[in-house]
């Protein structure tokens, strides 16, 4: 029997990499995240990746190019590991848990309803037998807090003297090794630690170049009078060690509880906003109401599942995959308006903790329709980095508007490989698309006034400066890379042009709407928007070049789409995928081969612009040349299969989407969760199987429920109201529910 809300270690093949479980069992709350490593890992000889990360806390480093050119990105940005508060062990005489003895009957699980990670096992060492039960949670109610509880029960026949040791200090991992895989983190900072307190663990971490500082504190109690406590600081490892000594009678249980505080980072030069005394107070409070913390977490999650869950009846394994994905998606999102969603969430430092278009195009719809407050904060982040995007635009010869970084944390471009980085200018159109979707779904006027309109205008301006009109007045965008990173620096990429057209139309439409409205004049004046400019946006949108081959009756991904060398993907050995790890880019780029959905993604977004027959032809052509080497691909092919009547294809695509990380489909789950695909799961359900489309007259559903499924039910928020949608094989019902 599969429990749809429980992910248990025993359900996986035992040969799975330890890193796989560390990712799967990772906990986060948008502010910080910590991998699902074993508590005693630091005391073992095993190489593990314990990773604890604070969203947006990064170190920078100069990028060294063999050959450089004007305007190349200058600095890496890499999310940093902050002090590990999970480290703890048990000591019996000279035996140390992790290093000595045996671990028996271990069970580990992630409870999606409670948002906790739990583990039980028995430690057998030098004749002592102790049952250890731990649970931990990254609090959603107080995002600075990590809580860990450890229950020790003596299963031996005699009273035993034990020591419980719990630490706070920098993590030691294998991650310091350099790899050839471009998807892994490349730069690691030279961090500096400062001990801030003598009487409780409190450590400041400072980065060297980016000059950021963050404080992490920890307090632990062991519930019993007869416990001796000692706090020391290991200078060599910059680690606080707190040791509790006690004697445990047979069958007796001791409860050890730790609360760890992960602060907000600030520039090194700024005064730390929260004093040590205040941190200690908060930690004491957390310890005093420890069980309440876990109860509140469960209550929080129950509200989450109510508002954002999707009920799938008829396939428990897929339902479990779906729940797991939505849970990790919720965990990943920055909620403070200053941070976003990294490509691996906060579960690993793959892709260096960078924010990509993944957020806007794959993850935001979920938040917009189910957690609009979070969606708003994610878009607000884009607004906060507008100054960097403007600066970048000027640097790269764009007279007006913004050019958003392809990948970034601090707003500056961090993509060292421009053909698959900076050249993906579609990011501007993606941000505009999500801005418009958020506004149209929520009608949040204060957002539009404070952030939305400015984002739409500044992104639109980029296109009129970057592209050009030919002699027949057609508007071209040349020398860019679309989502398909196996085809670079092309002219008139279909997806990019579609997004640009949409961006320009939206800027025109909203600027026109707000032109005479009270309260907007200051913004137009500040941005120096002239009426002629609105007309120019409209003209470029109307005349946007969208390529089509009338002989083949095919929508073209770009001007040279059919000129490249054909490559029969069925002839490529299976072990040569992903191609990026086995072929030089020159070989990949000369071929008709796609890493991910590109033209098909555009047709998924704008279904009314191309006939169904045309979409079917395009689908069959592009499916044949697509490797799905990117995790951003399958969900879109699945949705389109549902829409276009290729039902037999939709199911396997969804299967891969829903179970991508649980089955380690891409082979690199150990580096972190595939966050865009988590969003793709929600898109598959709502836009694919439920067939949701939003038109001028409202929301429509045209379900394509696989015959194996009995029911699909979820709720969405639309313009301040919440609706519950239930789809069965016979029926669709939509009911309004009170929020
Ligand atoms: C994909 C990009 C994506 C990035 C981060 C790459 O493999 O091709 O589209 O933005 O991963 O997830």
XYZ file of C-alpha atoms and ligand atoms in Angstrom:
751
model
C 0.000 0.000 0.000
C 1.405 3.354 -0.978
C 0.881 6.198 1.449
C 0.418 9.200 -0.815
C 1.813 11.591 1.773
C 4.788 9.610 3.008
C 8.128 9.148 1.281
C 9.990 6.274 2.910
C 13.524 5.143 2.361
C 12.500 1.497 2.267
C 10.430 2.119 -0.866
C 13.566 2.812 -2.933
C 16.206 0.447 -4.309
C 18.983 0.163 -1.719
C 21.748 0.940 -4.178
C 20.607 4.553 -4.457
C 23.328 7.110 -3.857
C 23.283 8.667 -0.335
C 23.101 12.056 -2.051
C 19.826 11.043 -3.659
C 18.229 10.628 -0.237
C 19.780 13.846 1.012
C 17.942 15.682 -1.748
C 14.696 13.761 -1.454
C 14.536 14.251 2.325
C 15.656 17.882 2.253
C 13.578 20.377 4.192
C 13.245 24.046 3.438
C 10.893 26.946 3.829
C 11.988 29.409 1.166
C 14.356 31.176 3.557
C 16.736 28.334 4.304
C 17.010 24.693 3.347
C 18.901 21.737 4.722
C 19.583 18.428 3.061
C 18.270 15.182 4.483
C 21.578 13.907 5.773
C 21.909 11.688 8.816
C 22.543 13.633 12.006
C 25.790 11.804 12.802
C 27.118 12.090 9.217
C 29.836 14.553 10.207
C 31.342 11.950 12.569
C 31.524 9.226 9.960
C 34.179 8.689 7.328
C 31.588 8.714 4.561
C 31.602 11.586 2.115
C 28.234 13.201 2.351
C 26.644 16.425 1.276
C 24.889 17.869 4.295
C 24.289 21.271 2.683
C 22.401 23.959 4.525
C 21.703 27.026 2.408
C 20.130 30.401 2.969
C 18.249 31.635 -0.060
C 20.286 34.327 -1.803
C 23.357 34.062 0.467
C 26.124 33.824 -2.086
C 29.800 34.394 -2.649
C 31.151 35.920 -5.832
C 34.353 35.230 -7.642
C 35.871 36.641 -10.806
C 35.174 34.463 -13.824
C 38.396 33.502 -15.529
C 37.993 33.229 -19.288
C 40.648 31.724 -21.537
C 39.623 34.333 -24.051
C 37.353 37.131 -23.076
C 35.250 39.680 -24.936
C 33.426 42.884 -24.221
C 30.439 42.576 -21.909
C 31.017 39.003 -20.780
C 29.618 38.288 -17.323
C 32.304 39.246 -14.835
C 31.536 37.352 -11.665
C 30.314 33.969 -10.606
C 27.729 33.949 -7.879
C 27.492 30.774 -5.859
C 25.105 30.003 -3.064
C 27.094 29.176 0.064
C 26.790 26.563 2.725
C 26.020 28.055 6.097
C 26.945 26.409 9.407
C 25.521 22.990 9.892
C 23.228 22.797 12.902
C 22.259 19.159 12.362
C 25.581 17.667 13.500
C 25.118 15.458 16.524
C 26.219 12.103 17.831
C 26.066 9.751 20.757
C 29.138 8.643 22.641
C 29.401 5.516 24.733
C 32.810 4.994 26.343
C 35.141 5.418 23.348
C 32.487 4.529 20.772
C 31.078 7.302 18.606
C 27.835 6.953 16.661
C 28.601 7.431 12.978
C 32.133 6.136 13.320
C 31.736 3.022 15.445
C 29.258 0.273 16.056
C 26.359 -0.797 13.915
C 23.151 0.826 12.799
C 20.166 -1.503 12.700
C 16.562 -1.295 11.597
C 16.895 2.153 10.170
C 13.807 3.852 8.779
C 13.749 7.301 7.272
C 10.762 9.156 5.984
C 9.508 12.490 4.787
C 6.018 13.249 5.996
C 4.386 15.569 3.504
C 1.407 16.321 5.713
C 3.516 17.389 8.667
C 6.491 18.742 6.694
C 8.875 16.773 8.871
C 11.710 14.384 8.267
C 11.760 11.467 10.683
C 14.225 8.714 11.349
C 14.420 5.777 13.739
C 17.195 3.241 14.191
C 19.069 1.224 16.735
C 22.697 1.842 17.573
C 24.668 -1.141 18.741
C 28.153 -0.464 20.060
C 30.357 -2.201 22.624
C 27.379 -3.983 24.085
C 25.130 -0.952 24.393
C 21.881 -0.867 22.453
C 20.066 2.424 22.065
C 17.003 3.234 20.028
C 17.235 6.674 18.453
C 14.242 8.493 17.073
C 14.687 11.881 15.463
C 12.382 14.334 13.798
C 13.168 17.691 12.290
C 11.356 20.525 10.583
C 12.165 23.780 8.827
C 9.446 26.016 10.164
C 7.013 27.700 7.790
C 5.566 29.790 10.589
C 8.932 31.162 11.673
C 11.243 30.804 8.680
C 14.395 31.313 10.748
C 13.889 28.111 12.699
C 15.083 24.566 12.281
C 13.908 22.213 15.035
C 15.463 18.830 15.740
C 14.295 16.361 18.342
C 16.150 13.214 19.347
C 14.712 10.558 21.651
C 17.161 8.082 23.105
C 15.884 4.861 24.641
C 18.153 2.376 26.332
C 17.379 -1.140 25.086
C 20.244 -2.715 27.054
C 19.964 -4.496 30.347
C 22.028 -2.109 32.464
C 22.101 1.602 33.160
C 24.557 3.131 30.698
C 26.624 6.321 30.838
C 26.055 8.200 27.592
C 27.066 11.477 26.092
C 24.955 13.345 23.606
C 27.072 15.728 21.607
C 25.566 18.376 19.391
C 27.489 20.894 17.284
C 27.286 24.011 15.205
C 29.998 24.715 12.686
C 31.055 24.734 9.038
C 30.185 21.651 7.094
C 32.868 19.362 5.714
C 31.863 17.749 2.454
C 33.039 16.334 -0.810
C 31.479 19.308 -2.494
C 34.801 21.135 -2.518
C 35.842 19.033 -5.490
C 35.689 20.633 -8.934
C 33.576 18.926 -11.600
C 33.278 18.924 -15.407
C 29.506 18.887 -15.215
C 28.343 22.445 -15.966
C 25.229 21.889 -13.929
C 27.170 21.608 -10.678
C 28.327 24.495 -8.535
C 31.621 25.887 -9.800
C 32.856 28.384 -7.280
C 33.208 28.017 -3.572
C 33.940 30.922 -1.354
C 36.537 31.489 1.212
C 34.254 31.931 4.169
C 35.209 33.547 7.404
C 33.595 32.584 10.706
C 33.321 34.527 13.883
C 32.338 33.183 17.265
C 29.807 35.600 18.747
C 28.989 34.132 22.133
C 30.672 32.329 24.992
C 27.590 30.821 26.501
C 25.626 29.479 23.543
C 26.566 28.489 19.973
C 26.356 31.608 17.825
C 28.415 31.871 14.694
C 28.655 34.597 12.117
C 29.588 33.585 8.567
C 31.075 36.203 6.282
C 31.763 35.914 2.603
C 34.995 37.311 1.316
C 34.134 39.081 -1.959
C 30.385 39.575 -1.917
C 30.786 40.911 1.639
C 27.702 39.350 3.147
C 27.236 38.191 6.696
C 24.723 35.934 8.370
C 24.340 34.679 11.922
C 23.390 31.148 12.923
C 22.613 30.254 16.533
C 21.641 27.080 18.321
C 20.254 26.066 21.694
C 19.730 22.567 22.964
C 18.070 21.066 26.012
C 18.102 17.536 27.308
C 15.081 16.864 29.423
C 16.341 15.605 32.764
C 17.748 16.990 35.947
C 20.688 14.625 36.157
C 22.384 15.874 33.043
C 25.742 17.554 32.945
C 26.409 20.026 30.212
C 29.610 21.369 28.717
C 30.098 23.869 25.918
C 33.423 24.135 24.096
C 34.654 25.763 20.927
C 36.944 23.890 18.590
C 39.107 26.673 17.131
C 40.597 24.529 14.382
C 37.183 23.657 12.974
C 35.422 26.814 14.099
C 32.823 24.578 15.668
C 30.850 24.792 18.877
C 30.425 21.463 20.630
C 27.913 20.991 23.366
C 28.073 17.748 25.326
C 25.390 16.423 27.651
C 26.388 13.539 29.923
C 23.856 11.338 31.647
C 23.116 7.812 32.582
C 20.266 5.992 30.897
C 18.487 3.188 32.740
C 17.057 0.214 30.851
C 13.912 1.232 28.924
C 14.434 4.837 29.969
C 14.030 7.563 27.316
C 15.756 10.939 27.180
C 14.556 13.685 24.915
C 17.081 16.084 23.393
C 15.728 19.118 21.599
C 17.606 21.661 19.506
C 16.412 24.875 17.962
C 18.620 26.451 15.310
C 18.261 29.997 14.114
C 19.174 30.870 10.512
C 19.234 34.642 10.326
C 18.704 37.074 7.486
C 21.892 37.994 5.722
C 23.064 41.578 5.378
C 26.142 43.389 4.072
C 29.143 42.798 6.340
C 29.321 46.499 6.989
C 25.715 46.748 8.136
C 24.838 46.344 11.754
C 23.291 42.902 12.409
C 19.600 43.585 12.747
C 18.989 41.017 15.484
C 21.149 41.048 18.608
C 22.608 37.896 20.208
C 20.310 38.406 23.180
C 17.299 38.551 20.892
C 18.386 35.405 19.031
C 18.840 33.599 22.309
C 15.410 34.712 23.442
C 13.824 33.411 20.246
C 15.630 30.103 20.561
C 14.559 29.711 24.190
C 11.002 30.422 23.192
C 11.202 27.830 20.433
C 12.475 25.266 22.944
C 9.775 26.130 25.477
C 7.060 25.531 22.944
C 8.801 22.812 20.979
C 5.813 20.536 20.447
C 3.661 23.508 19.502
C 6.151 24.235 16.750
C 5.502 20.817 15.237
C 1.754 21.198 15.664
C 1.752 24.581 13.976
C 3.768 23.152 11.140
C 1.177 20.419 10.598
C -1.638 22.975 10.753
C 0.198 25.138 8.236
C 0.543 22.179 5.916
C -3.084 21.265 6.248
C -3.951 24.769 4.996
C -1.416 24.348 2.231
C -2.879 21.073 0.974
C -6.357 22.507 1.173
C -5.489 25.509 -0.982
C -2.856 24.016 -3.248
C -3.105 20.250 -3.289
C -4.308 18.139 -6.182
C -6.270 15.034 -5.416
C -5.722 12.233 -7.854
C -7.688 9.027 -7.449
C -6.857 5.974 -9.472
C -3.069 5.830 -9.344
C -1.486 6.022 -5.906
C 2.065 6.050 -7.096
C 1.505 9.029 -9.342
C -0.512 10.711 -6.619
C 2.441 10.293 -4.278
C 4.815 11.728 -6.896
C 2.470 14.624 -7.403
C 2.263 15.365 -3.672
C 6.002 15.098 -3.294
C 6.546 17.546 -6.158
C 4.053 20.110 -4.900
C 5.555 19.871 -1.428
C 9.072 20.549 -2.681
C 7.819 23.358 -4.880
C 6.211 25.038 -1.909
C 9.378 24.585 0.141
C 11.545 26.174 -2.534
C 9.984 29.590 -2.970
C 11.552 32.712 -1.512
C 8.836 34.720 0.188
C 10.579 37.927 1.215
C 10.465 39.863 -2.070
C 14.281 39.854 -2.145
C 14.820 36.269 -3.227
C 13.411 33.859 -5.757
C 13.397 30.121 -6.517
C 16.725 28.532 -7.336
C 16.798 25.872 -10.071
C 17.381 23.260 -7.350
C 15.321 24.996 -4.697
C 17.246 24.971 -1.422
C 18.009 21.274 -1.672
C 21.472 21.499 -3.223
C 23.900 23.855 -4.879
C 23.507 22.493 -8.418
C 23.236 25.433 -10.840
C 24.870 27.430 -8.031
C 21.625 28.489 -6.426
C 20.773 30.683 -9.428
C 17.388 31.987 -10.405
C 16.403 31.369 -14.039
C 13.346 31.778 -16.261
C 12.274 28.479 -14.669
C 10.424 30.483 -12.016
C 8.321 32.589 -14.338
C 7.461 29.973 -16.931
C 7.192 26.774 -14.917
C 6.633 27.568 -11.269
C 4.770 30.851 -11.055
C 1.435 29.612 -12.443
C 1.134 27.261 -9.467
C 1.734 30.116 -7.043
C -0.418 32.571 -8.971
C -3.433 30.251 -8.872
C -2.980 28.818 -5.396
C -0.673 31.050 -3.302
C -0.866 34.477 -4.942
C 0.911 36.240 -2.050
C 4.012 34.179 -2.753
C 3.713 34.794 -6.504
C 3.630 38.504 -5.803
C 6.834 38.318 -3.751
C 8.586 36.361 -6.480
C 7.714 38.995 -9.064
C 8.668 41.719 -6.645
C 12.152 40.229 -6.609
C 12.385 40.920 -10.358
C 11.397 44.479 -9.681
C 14.146 44.847 -7.078
C 16.762 43.825 -9.651
C 15.497 46.227 -12.329
C 18.395 48.654 -11.689
C 20.935 45.908 -12.497
C 18.919 44.919 -15.575
C 18.909 48.529 -16.779
C 22.608 48.853 -16.199
C 23.207 45.648 -18.160
C 21.080 46.917 -21.046
C 23.143 50.114 -21.307
C 26.359 48.127 -21.123
C 25.183 45.982 -24.046
C 24.213 48.915 -26.321
C 20.481 48.894 -25.559
C 19.316 52.484 -25.292
C 16.224 52.005 -23.212
C 14.679 49.520 -20.851
C 16.012 46.474 -19.080
C 17.924 43.341 -20.018
C 17.455 40.762 -17.314
C 20.281 38.396 -16.470
C 19.825 34.869 -17.738
C 21.000 33.438 -14.431
C 21.618 35.356 -11.276
C 21.185 35.774 -7.568
C 22.068 39.432 -7.083
C 20.645 40.678 -10.382
C 23.926 40.764 -12.292
C 24.532 38.333 -15.134
C 26.348 35.229 -13.912
C 26.253 33.173 -17.075
C 29.807 32.507 -18.197
C 28.719 30.777 -21.404
C 26.842 33.464 -23.313
C 25.528 31.349 -26.254
C 23.342 29.390 -23.829
C 23.159 32.242 -21.328
C 23.009 35.945 -22.068
C 21.744 35.147 -25.591
C 18.541 33.738 -24.087
C 16.922 37.142 -24.185
C 13.522 35.492 -23.984
C 13.923 35.898 -20.205
C 12.587 39.442 -20.623
C 9.467 38.163 -22.344
C 9.092 35.427 -19.728
C 9.099 37.928 -16.875
C 6.566 40.062 -18.712
C 4.370 37.034 -19.379
C 4.308 36.069 -15.689
C 3.667 39.659 -14.639
C 0.654 39.808 -16.902
C -0.610 36.398 -15.792
C -0.353 37.411 -12.145
C -2.198 40.638 -12.748
C -4.934 39.152 -14.913
C -5.533 36.364 -12.395
C -5.532 38.525 -9.283
C -6.405 42.016 -10.552
C -3.990 43.229 -7.892
C -3.939 46.932 -8.756
C -1.455 47.912 -6.074
C 1.006 45.428 -7.562
C 0.474 46.813 -11.042
C 1.085 50.326 -9.861
C 4.100 49.574 -7.713
C 5.867 46.949 -9.840
C 3.920 45.373 -12.694
C 3.593 48.210 -15.157
C 7.221 49.182 -14.773
C 8.302 45.598 -15.445
C 6.136 45.440 -18.558
C 7.404 48.738 -19.929
C 11.078 48.197 -19.222
C 11.069 44.704 -20.733
C 9.136 45.858 -23.821
C 11.587 48.666 -24.464
C 14.371 46.154 -24.775
C 12.810 44.553 -27.860
C 12.365 47.723 -29.859
C 15.982 48.553 -29.280
C 17.379 45.042 -29.742
C 15.343 44.035 -32.825
C 14.774 45.847 -36.126
C 12.285 46.407 -38.930
C 13.272 45.213 -42.394
C 12.347 47.003 -45.598
C 8.919 45.377 -45.635
C 8.409 46.477 -42.032
C 8.635 42.976 -40.577
C 10.197 42.999 -37.115
C 13.205 40.700 -36.613
C 15.074 39.555 -33.524
C 18.406 38.106 -34.508
C 21.396 36.419 -32.914
C 19.547 34.936 -29.947
C 19.061 31.572 -28.313
C 15.608 30.202 -27.551
C 14.816 27.755 -24.749
C 16.408 24.969 -26.802
C 20.030 25.242 -25.717
C 21.154 22.785 -28.396
C 20.537 25.435 -31.050
C 22.176 28.760 -30.377
C 22.543 32.274 -31.748
C 19.787 32.001 -34.320
C 17.614 34.484 -36.124
C 13.952 34.842 -35.283
C 13.577 32.057 -32.807
C 9.859 31.341 -32.813
C 9.487 31.175 -29.029
C 11.485 34.357 -28.431
C 9.541 36.278 -31.048
C 6.202 35.072 -29.675
C 7.186 36.132 -26.173
C 8.475 39.472 -27.435
C 5.245 40.050 -29.339
C 3.254 39.305 -26.221
C 5.493 41.543 -24.116
C 5.133 44.457 -26.547
C 1.374 44.008 -26.812
C 1.023 43.867 -23.040
C 3.132 46.982 -22.531
C 1.037 48.796 -25.087
C -2.256 47.583 -23.678
C -1.549 48.442 -20.045
C 0.317 51.677 -20.718
C -2.610 52.762 -22.852
C -5.091 51.753 -20.164
C -3.292 53.607 -17.374
C -2.147 56.561 -19.474
C -4.753 58.993 -18.211
C -5.419 57.358 -14.875
C -4.804 59.070 -11.598
C -1.710 57.996 -9.806
C 0.193 56.720 -12.832
C 1.530 59.954 -14.254
C 4.519 59.959 -11.939
C 5.592 56.552 -13.207
C 5.253 57.499 -16.874
C 7.173 60.703 -16.199
C 9.843 58.895 -14.250
C 10.294 56.373 -17.063
C 10.013 59.146 -19.664
C 7.441 57.228 -21.680
C 6.200 59.127 -24.737
C 3.050 58.376 -26.674
C 5.105 57.625 -29.820
C 6.806 54.880 -27.907
C 3.528 53.113 -27.296
C 2.871 53.186 -31.020
C 6.321 51.715 -31.696
C 5.650 48.796 -29.348
C 2.397 48.114 -31.091
C 3.959 48.280 -34.526
C 6.735 45.845 -33.584
C 4.217 43.455 -32.034
C 1.915 43.494 -35.032
C 4.772 42.991 -37.462
C 6.701 40.408 -35.478
C 8.332 37.808 -37.692
C 6.933 34.341 -36.949
C 8.471 31.756 -39.215
C 6.515 29.178 -41.133
C 7.425 26.852 -43.988
C 4.409 26.624 -46.294
C 5.763 23.648 -48.262
C 6.341 21.485 -45.241
C 3.472 23.151 -43.403
C 5.695 23.552 -40.386
C 6.191 26.270 -37.804
C 9.916 26.931 -37.800
C 11.972 27.187 -34.653
C 14.321 29.636 -36.399
C 15.563 30.688 -39.811
C 18.033 27.855 -40.210
C 15.905 25.180 -38.534
C 15.747 22.990 -41.625
C 19.233 23.703 -42.881
C 21.056 21.945 -40.089
C 22.257 18.383 -40.419
C 19.625 15.753 -39.579
C 20.415 13.464 -36.633
C 18.397 10.334 -36.092
C 18.163 10.232 -32.309
C 17.358 6.526 -32.322
C 20.907 5.837 -33.544
C 22.549 7.538 -30.555
C 23.595 5.105 -27.814
C 21.477 5.495 -24.723
C 24.498 6.169 -22.546
C 25.343 9.255 -24.640
C 22.440 11.193 -23.188
C 22.404 13.925 -22.050
C 24.227 14.955 -25.215
C 25.813 17.923 -23.439
C 28.007 15.575 -21.448
C 29.149 13.575 -24.518
C 29.454 15.866 -27.546
C 31.260 19.127 -28.135
C 28.849 22.014 -28.626
C 30.009 22.372 -32.236
C 28.681 18.907 -32.992
C 25.416 19.488 -31.195
C 24.812 22.898 -32.778
C 25.306 21.666 -36.341
C 22.383 19.267 -35.975
C 18.609 19.378 -36.011
C 18.322 18.391 -32.385
C 16.522 19.979 -29.467
C 17.335 19.850 -25.794
C 13.818 20.814 -24.740
C 10.434 22.185 -25.729
C 10.866 25.416 -27.671
C 8.361 25.978 -30.490
C 6.030 23.566 -28.685
C 6.339 25.673 -25.542
C 5.204 28.719 -27.507
C 2.194 26.828 -28.865
C 1.328 25.614 -25.380
C 1.317 29.220 -24.154
C -0.622 30.711 -27.061
C -2.891 27.908 -28.269
C -5.296 30.207 -30.051
C -2.723 31.555 -32.444
C -2.143 28.313 -34.372
C -4.716 25.813 -35.654
C -4.989 22.434 -33.947
C -3.936 20.608 -37.136
C -0.865 22.800 -37.344
C -0.027 22.199 -33.688
C -0.293 18.453 -34.283
C 2.077 18.591 -37.248
C 4.536 20.728 -35.290
C 4.319 18.420 -32.314
C 5.152 15.316 -34.299
C 8.069 16.986 -36.027
C 9.638 18.507 -32.899
C 9.001 15.481 -30.740
C 11.205 13.436 -33.067
C 14.182 15.745 -32.659
C 13.822 16.479 -28.939
C 16.040 14.665 -26.427
C 14.385 16.010 -23.259
C 17.897 16.391 -21.893
C 16.507 19.303 -19.927
C 14.057 18.551 -17.158
C 11.950 21.445 -18.460
C 10.789 19.516 -21.495
C 8.618 16.521 -20.750
C 5.877 18.298 -18.853
C 5.224 20.561 -21.833
C 5.197 17.691 -24.319
C 2.789 15.896 -21.993
C 0.399 18.830 -21.743
C 0.402 19.286 -25.488
C -0.190 15.581 -26.009
C -3.315 15.879 -23.843
C -4.529 18.909 -25.708
C -3.835 17.573 -29.162
C -5.476 14.209 -28.643
C -2.291 12.123 -28.346
C -3.551 10.544 -25.139
C -1.256 7.550 -25.365
C 1.717 9.941 -25.224
C 0.378 12.159 -22.431
C 0.452 9.499 -19.771
C 4.104 8.410 -20.098
C 5.230 12.041 -20.237
C 3.313 12.760 -17.083
C 4.683 9.658 -15.462
C 8.219 10.913 -16.061
C 7.293 14.382 -14.854
C 5.583 13.291 -11.652
C 8.277 10.760 -10.771
C 11.332 12.547 -12.153
C 13.167 12.996 -8.865
C 11.717 10.015 -7.053
C 13.052 7.764 -9.823
C 16.207 9.853 -10.440
C 15.240 10.017 -14.092
C 17.847 12.654 -14.987
C 20.527 10.863 -12.958
C 21.465 13.954 -10.933
C 18.835 14.273 -8.234
C 21.700 14.088 -5.736
C 22.688 17.624 -6.815
C 19.235 18.900 -5.917
C 15.616 18.724 -6.884
C 14.504 19.753 -10.415
C 12.424 22.705 -9.365
C 11.039 23.716 -12.773
C 9.767 20.206 -13.273
C 7.940 20.428 -9.945
C 6.030 23.337 -11.402
C 5.655 21.383 -14.639
C 3.782 18.759 -12.638
C 1.122 21.233 -11.606
C 0.942 22.592 -15.161
C 0.466 19.052 -16.479
C -2.470 18.449 -14.190
C -4.220 21.754 -14.572
C -3.419 22.804 -18.133
C -2.988 19.264 -19.456
C -5.364 16.722 -17.949
C -7.908 19.238 -16.638
C -7.534 21.228 -19.876
C -7.800 24.635 -18.229
C -7.688 27.703 -20.457
C -8.397 31.261 -19.457
C -10.163 33.419 -21.982
C -11.779 36.840 -21.964
C -15.094 35.351 -20.863
C -13.606 33.321 -18.004
C -12.011 30.000 -17.214
C -12.709 26.916 -19.302
C -12.024 23.252 -18.637
C -11.743 20.636 -21.324
C -10.593 17.567 -19.405
C -8.593 14.718 -20.863
C -8.650 12.342 -17.943
C -6.673 9.152 -18.564
C -9.010 6.192 -18.323
C -7.062 4.749 -15.358
C -8.000 7.748 -13.222
C -11.237 8.087 -11.364
C -10.990 11.632 -10.150
C -8.935 14.774 -10.274
C -9.754 17.605 -7.871
C -7.986 20.844 -7.029
C -8.727 24.420 -6.136
C -7.720 27.625 -7.800
C -7.974 31.258 -6.872
C -9.229 33.630 -9.475
C -9.807 37.317 -8.903
C -10.192 37.070 -5.119
C -12.378 33.988 -5.240
C -11.589 30.362 -4.716
C -13.047 27.516 -6.722
C -12.915 23.819 -6.291
C -12.725 21.904 -9.533
C -13.642 18.224 -9.569
C -13.263 16.124 -12.665
C -14.420 12.542 -13.002
C -14.785 10.362 -16.088
C -18.394 11.534 -16.352
C -18.460 15.028 -15.005
C -16.813 18.361 -14.314
C -17.984 20.433 -11.378
C -16.739 23.822 -10.326
C -17.909 25.171 -6.996
C -17.135 28.417 -5.287
C -15.654 27.967 -1.848
C -15.284 30.397 0.984
C -11.701 31.324 1.628
C 17.790 24.289 -19.198
C 17.337 25.709 -18.973
C 17.069 25.914 -17.501
C 18.277 25.537 -16.678
C 18.027 25.623 -15.196
C 18.982 24.002 -18.326
O 19.347 22.671 -18.470
O 18.132 24.073 -20.544
O 16.169 25.955 -19.727
O 16.751 27.245 -17.276
O 18.625 24.205 -16.979
O 17.032 24.751 -14.799
